[in-house]
Coordinates of C-alpha atoms in Angstrom, one line a residue:
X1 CA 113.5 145.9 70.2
X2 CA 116.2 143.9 72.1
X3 CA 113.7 143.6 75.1
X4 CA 110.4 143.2 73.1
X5 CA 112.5 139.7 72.0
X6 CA 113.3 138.6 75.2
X7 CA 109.8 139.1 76.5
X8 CA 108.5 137.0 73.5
X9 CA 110.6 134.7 73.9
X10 CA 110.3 134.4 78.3
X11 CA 106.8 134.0 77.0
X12 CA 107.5 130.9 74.7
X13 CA 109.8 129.5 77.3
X14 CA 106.2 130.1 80.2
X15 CA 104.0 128.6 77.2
X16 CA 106.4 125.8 77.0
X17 CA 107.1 125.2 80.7
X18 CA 103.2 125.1 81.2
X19 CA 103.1 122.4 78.2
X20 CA 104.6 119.9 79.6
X21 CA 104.0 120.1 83.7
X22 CA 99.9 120.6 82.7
X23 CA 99.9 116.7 81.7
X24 CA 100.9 116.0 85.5
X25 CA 98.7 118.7 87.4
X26 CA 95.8 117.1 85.7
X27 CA 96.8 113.1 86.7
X28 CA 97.3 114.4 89.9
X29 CA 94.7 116.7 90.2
X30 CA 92.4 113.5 89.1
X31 CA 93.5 111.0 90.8
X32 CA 95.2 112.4 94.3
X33 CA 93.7 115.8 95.1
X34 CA 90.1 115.0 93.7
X35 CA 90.5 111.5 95.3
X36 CA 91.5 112.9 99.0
X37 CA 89.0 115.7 98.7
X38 CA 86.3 113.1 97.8
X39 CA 87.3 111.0 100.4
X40 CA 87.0 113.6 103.0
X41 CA 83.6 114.7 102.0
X42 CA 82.5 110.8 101.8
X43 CA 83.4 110.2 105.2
X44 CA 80.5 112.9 106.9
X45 CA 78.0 111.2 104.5
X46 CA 75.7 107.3 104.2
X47 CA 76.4 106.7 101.2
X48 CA 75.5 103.9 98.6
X49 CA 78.3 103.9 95.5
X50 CA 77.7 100.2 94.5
X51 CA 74.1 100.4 93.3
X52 CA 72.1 103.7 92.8
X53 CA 73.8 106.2 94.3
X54 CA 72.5 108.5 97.2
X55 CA 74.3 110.5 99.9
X56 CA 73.2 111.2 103.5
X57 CA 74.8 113.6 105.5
X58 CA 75.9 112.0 108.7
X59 CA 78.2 114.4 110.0
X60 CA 80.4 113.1 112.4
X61 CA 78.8 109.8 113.6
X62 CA 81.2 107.5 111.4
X63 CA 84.0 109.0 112.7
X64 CA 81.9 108.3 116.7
X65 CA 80.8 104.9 115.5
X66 CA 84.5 104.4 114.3
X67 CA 86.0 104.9 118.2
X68 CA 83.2 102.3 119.2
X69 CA 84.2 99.7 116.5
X70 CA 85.9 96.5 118.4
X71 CA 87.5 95.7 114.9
X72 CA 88.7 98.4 114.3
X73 CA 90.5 99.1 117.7
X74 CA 91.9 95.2 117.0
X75 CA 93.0 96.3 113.7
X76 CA 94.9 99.0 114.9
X77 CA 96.8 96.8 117.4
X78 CA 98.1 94.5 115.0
X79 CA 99.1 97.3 112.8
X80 CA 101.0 99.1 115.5
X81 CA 102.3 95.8 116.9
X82 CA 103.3 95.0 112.8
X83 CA 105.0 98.6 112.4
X84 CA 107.1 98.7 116.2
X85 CA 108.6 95.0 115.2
X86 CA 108.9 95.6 111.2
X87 CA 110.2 99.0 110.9
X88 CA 113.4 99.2 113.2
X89 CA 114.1 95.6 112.2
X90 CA 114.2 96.2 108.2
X91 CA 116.3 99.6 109.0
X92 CA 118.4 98.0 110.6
X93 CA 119.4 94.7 109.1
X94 CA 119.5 97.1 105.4
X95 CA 121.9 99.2 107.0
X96 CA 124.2 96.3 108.5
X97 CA 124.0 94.6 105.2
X98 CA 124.4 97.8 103.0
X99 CA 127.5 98.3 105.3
X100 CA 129.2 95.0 104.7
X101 CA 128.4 95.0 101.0
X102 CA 130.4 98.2 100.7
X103 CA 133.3 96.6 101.4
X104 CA 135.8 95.1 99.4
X105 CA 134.8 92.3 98.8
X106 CA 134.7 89.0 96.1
X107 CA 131.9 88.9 93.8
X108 CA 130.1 92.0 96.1
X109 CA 128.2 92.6 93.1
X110 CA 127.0 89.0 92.2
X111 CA 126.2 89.4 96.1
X112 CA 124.2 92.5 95.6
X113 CA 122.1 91.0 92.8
X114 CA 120.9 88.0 94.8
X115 CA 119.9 90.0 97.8
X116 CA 117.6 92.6 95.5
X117 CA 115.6 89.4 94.0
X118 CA 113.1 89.7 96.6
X119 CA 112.0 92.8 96.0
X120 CA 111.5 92.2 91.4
X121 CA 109.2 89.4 93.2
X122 CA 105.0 90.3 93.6
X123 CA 103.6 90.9 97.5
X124 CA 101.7 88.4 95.9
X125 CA 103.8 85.7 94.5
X126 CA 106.2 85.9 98.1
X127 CA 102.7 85.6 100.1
X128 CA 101.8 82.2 98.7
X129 CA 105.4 81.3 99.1
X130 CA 105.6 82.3 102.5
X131 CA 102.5 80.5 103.2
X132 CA 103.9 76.8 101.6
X133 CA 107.1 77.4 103.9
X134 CA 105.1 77.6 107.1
X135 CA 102.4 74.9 106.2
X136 CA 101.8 72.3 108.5
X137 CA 103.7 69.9 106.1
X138 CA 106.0 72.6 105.1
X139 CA 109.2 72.9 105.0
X140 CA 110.0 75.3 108.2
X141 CA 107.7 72.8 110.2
X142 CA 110.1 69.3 108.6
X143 CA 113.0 71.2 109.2
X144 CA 112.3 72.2 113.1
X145 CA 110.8 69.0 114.0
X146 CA 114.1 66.9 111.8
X147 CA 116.3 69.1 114.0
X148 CA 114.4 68.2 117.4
X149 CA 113.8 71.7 117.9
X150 CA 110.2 70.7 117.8
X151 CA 108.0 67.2 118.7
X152 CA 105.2 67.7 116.2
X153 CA 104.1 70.5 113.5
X154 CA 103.3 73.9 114.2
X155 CA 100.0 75.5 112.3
X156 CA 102.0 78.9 111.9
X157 CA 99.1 80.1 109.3
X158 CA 96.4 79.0 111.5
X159 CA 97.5 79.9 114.8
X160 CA 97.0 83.4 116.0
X161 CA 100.2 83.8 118.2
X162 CA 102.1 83.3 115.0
X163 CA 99.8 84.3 111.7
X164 CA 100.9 87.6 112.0
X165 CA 104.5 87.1 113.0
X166 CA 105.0 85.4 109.5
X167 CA 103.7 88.4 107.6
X168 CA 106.4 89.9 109.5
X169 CA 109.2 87.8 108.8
X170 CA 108.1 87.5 105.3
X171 CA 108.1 91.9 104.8
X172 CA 111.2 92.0 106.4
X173 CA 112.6 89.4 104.1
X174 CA 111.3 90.9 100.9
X175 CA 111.7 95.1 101.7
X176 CA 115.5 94.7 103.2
X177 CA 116.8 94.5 100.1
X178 CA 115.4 97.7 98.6
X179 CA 116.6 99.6 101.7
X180 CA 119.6 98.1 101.4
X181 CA 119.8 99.5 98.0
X182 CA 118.8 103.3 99.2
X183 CA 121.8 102.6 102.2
X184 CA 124.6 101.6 99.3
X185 CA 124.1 104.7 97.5
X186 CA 124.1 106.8 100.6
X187 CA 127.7 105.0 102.0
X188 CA 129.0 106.3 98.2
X189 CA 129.0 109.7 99.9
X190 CA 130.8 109.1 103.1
X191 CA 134.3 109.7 102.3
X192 CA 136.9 107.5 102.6
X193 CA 139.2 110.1 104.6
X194 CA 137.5 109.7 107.7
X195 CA 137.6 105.8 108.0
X196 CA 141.2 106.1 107.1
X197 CA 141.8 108.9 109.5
X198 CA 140.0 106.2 112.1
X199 CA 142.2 103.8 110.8
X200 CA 145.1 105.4 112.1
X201 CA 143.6 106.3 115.3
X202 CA 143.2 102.6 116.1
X203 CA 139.4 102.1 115.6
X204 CA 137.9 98.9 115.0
X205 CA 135.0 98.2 112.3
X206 CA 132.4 98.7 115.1
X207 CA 133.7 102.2 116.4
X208 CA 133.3 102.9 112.5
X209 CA 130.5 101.4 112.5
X210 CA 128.7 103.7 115.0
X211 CA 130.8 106.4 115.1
X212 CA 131.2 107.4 111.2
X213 CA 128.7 105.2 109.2
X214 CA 125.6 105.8 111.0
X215 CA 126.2 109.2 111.8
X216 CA 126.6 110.3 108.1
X217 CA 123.9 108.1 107.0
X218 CA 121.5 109.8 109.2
X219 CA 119.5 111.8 106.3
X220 CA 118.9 108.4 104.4
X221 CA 118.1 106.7 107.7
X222 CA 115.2 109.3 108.0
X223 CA 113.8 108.2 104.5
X224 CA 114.1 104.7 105.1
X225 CA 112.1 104.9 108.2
X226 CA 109.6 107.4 106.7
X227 CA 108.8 104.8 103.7
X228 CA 108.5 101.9 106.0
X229 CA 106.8 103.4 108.3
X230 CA 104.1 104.9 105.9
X231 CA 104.3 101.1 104.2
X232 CA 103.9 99.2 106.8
X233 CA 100.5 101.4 108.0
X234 CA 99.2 100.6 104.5
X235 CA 99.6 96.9 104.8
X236 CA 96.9 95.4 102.9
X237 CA 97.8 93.1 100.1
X238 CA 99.7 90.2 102.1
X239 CA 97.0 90.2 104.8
X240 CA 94.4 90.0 102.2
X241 CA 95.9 87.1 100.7
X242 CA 96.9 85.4 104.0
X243 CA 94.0 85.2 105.3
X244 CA 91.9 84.9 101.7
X245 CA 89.8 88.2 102.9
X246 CA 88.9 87.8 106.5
X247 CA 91.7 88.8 108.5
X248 CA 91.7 85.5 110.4
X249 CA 92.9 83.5 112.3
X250 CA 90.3 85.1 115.1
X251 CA 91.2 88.5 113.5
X252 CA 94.9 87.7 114.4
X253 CA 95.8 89.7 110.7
X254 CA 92.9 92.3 110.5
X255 CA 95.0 95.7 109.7
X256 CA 93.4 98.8 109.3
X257 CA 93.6 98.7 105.5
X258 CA 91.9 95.2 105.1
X259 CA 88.9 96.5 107.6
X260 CA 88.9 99.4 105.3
X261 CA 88.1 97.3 102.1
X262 CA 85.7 95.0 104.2
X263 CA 83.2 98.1 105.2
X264 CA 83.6 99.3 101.5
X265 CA 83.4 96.6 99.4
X266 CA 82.0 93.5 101.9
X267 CA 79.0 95.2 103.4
X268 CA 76.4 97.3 101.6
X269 CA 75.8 101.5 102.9
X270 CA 79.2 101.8 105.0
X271 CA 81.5 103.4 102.1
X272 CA 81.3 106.4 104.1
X273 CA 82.5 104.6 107.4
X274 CA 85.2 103.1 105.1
X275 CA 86.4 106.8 104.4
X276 CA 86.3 107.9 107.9
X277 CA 88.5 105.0 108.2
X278 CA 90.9 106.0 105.6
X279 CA 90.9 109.5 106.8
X280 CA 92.1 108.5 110.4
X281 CA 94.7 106.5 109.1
X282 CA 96.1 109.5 106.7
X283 CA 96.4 111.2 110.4
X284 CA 98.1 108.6 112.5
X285 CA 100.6 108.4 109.8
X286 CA 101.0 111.6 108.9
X287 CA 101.4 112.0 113.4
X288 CA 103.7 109.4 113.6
X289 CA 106.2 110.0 110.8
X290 CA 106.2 113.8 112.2
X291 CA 107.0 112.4 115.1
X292 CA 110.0 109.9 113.9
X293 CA 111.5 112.4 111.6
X294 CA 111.5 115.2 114.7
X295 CA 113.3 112.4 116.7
X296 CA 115.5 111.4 113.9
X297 CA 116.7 115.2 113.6
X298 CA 116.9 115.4 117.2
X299 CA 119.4 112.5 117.6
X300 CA 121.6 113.9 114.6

């Protein structure tokens, strides 16, 4: 009897169990797996999803016509020149910040707060800010030129030496102060033993620096860089907006994203080319965060 009730009720606890997780399988199921596997099937085909839709099996030729694209090789310069400056930069200035902000200090808190405004703010709404400040007639070009740093105004947003270096400054600006967040809540577990211990050995705040802090904060330095580096491949939204759509100046902010959109939504048949795209992308950054988190485990 005693074991005909515990099966009953192992049952109820299943039925239960499968109640509330089903909800989830089927958003994901939807709207990721279905998605990916759509994708992937998309990307062998011509297809046409914006009028009547009709399939064409292509096999691999987007994925050929893909290596042969001129755009697309630019795009993936400026996303791998974006990523090598963006990613070790935001790490690190989150960590250095994260570091000081642990200390004792007045009003840390108050401190805190300020620095994590940035990130409540919309891609969107720091894009068009960041474009005003580097105007012509802005107020990075009045301040350079009022300190003599420079003889006349710079067109940072339509010069392609410097369109892209903005979007740079300005995600570095606006995703520290998440990662600064992650970094705080990571120094909580250091303990303080060991920089007291220091402390008596006669290190200075750089030898704790590098030899206690960043040591122990290794695991949450592999997630930060995973998460910028998968960001920063999906850059899409600021270029978008920067360049209203094109990628301009002379291509000078084309990412792979934003060629993505433009085969699938700017020029009629190549939805399937714009998957192939997507696909290759999933790969590189699926390779290259492999790669970082092998070197990351390597140097811990």
């Amino acid at each position: 009897m005693g074991k005909a009730n515990t099966s009953t009720k192992r049952k109820g606890e299943l039925l239960q169990a499968y109640g509330f997780i089903t909800p989830t399988v089927i958003i994901l199921g939807t709207f990721v797996l279905f998605s990916v596997l759509y994708s992937l099937f998309i990307s062998f085909t011509r297809v046409n999803l914006l009028g009547e839709v009709s399939y064409k099996f292509v096999g691999f030729d987007n994925y050929i016509n893909l290596l042969k694209d001129e755009r697309i090789w630019i795009a993936f310069k400026n996303t791998i020149s974006y990523v090598i400056v963006v990613v070790p930069t935001q790490t690190f200035i989150a960590l250095v910040l994260a570091y000081v902000l642990n200390q004792k200090l007045k009003a840390k808190n108050l401190i805190r707060t300020v620095l994590f405004l940035p990130t409540l703010t919309s891609s969107a709404v720091l894009t068009m800010i960041f474009m005003f400040l580097f105007s012509v007639n802005g107020p990075i070009n009045q301040f350079l030129m009022s300190s003599g740093i420079m003889e006349s105004a710079v067109n940072f947003l339509g010069d392609p030496k410097f369109a892209l270096k903005v979007i740079m400054a300005m995600n570095i600006w606006s995703t520290v102060p998440f990662f600064m967040t992650i970094y705080l809540a990571g120094l909580q577990d250091i303990p303080d033993a060991l920089y007291e211990a220091a402390s008596i050995d006669g290190a200075n705040s750089m030898q704790k620096f590098f030899k206690i802090t960043v040591p122990n904060i290794a695991p949450v330095t592999v997630f930060v860089v995973l998460q910028g580096l998968i960001g920063c491949f999906q850059i899409f939204d600021q270029a978008y907006i920067f360049s209203n759509g094109s990628g301009g100046p002379q291509n000078s902010t084309l990412t792979v994203a934003l060629s993505m959109y433009q085969y699938a939504f700017k020029t009629n048949g190549t939805m399937g080319y714009a998957a192939a795209i997507a696909v290759v992308l999933a790969i590189v950054i699926f390779i290259v965060a492999m790669l970082a988190k092998k070197l990351q485990k390597e140097e811990i």
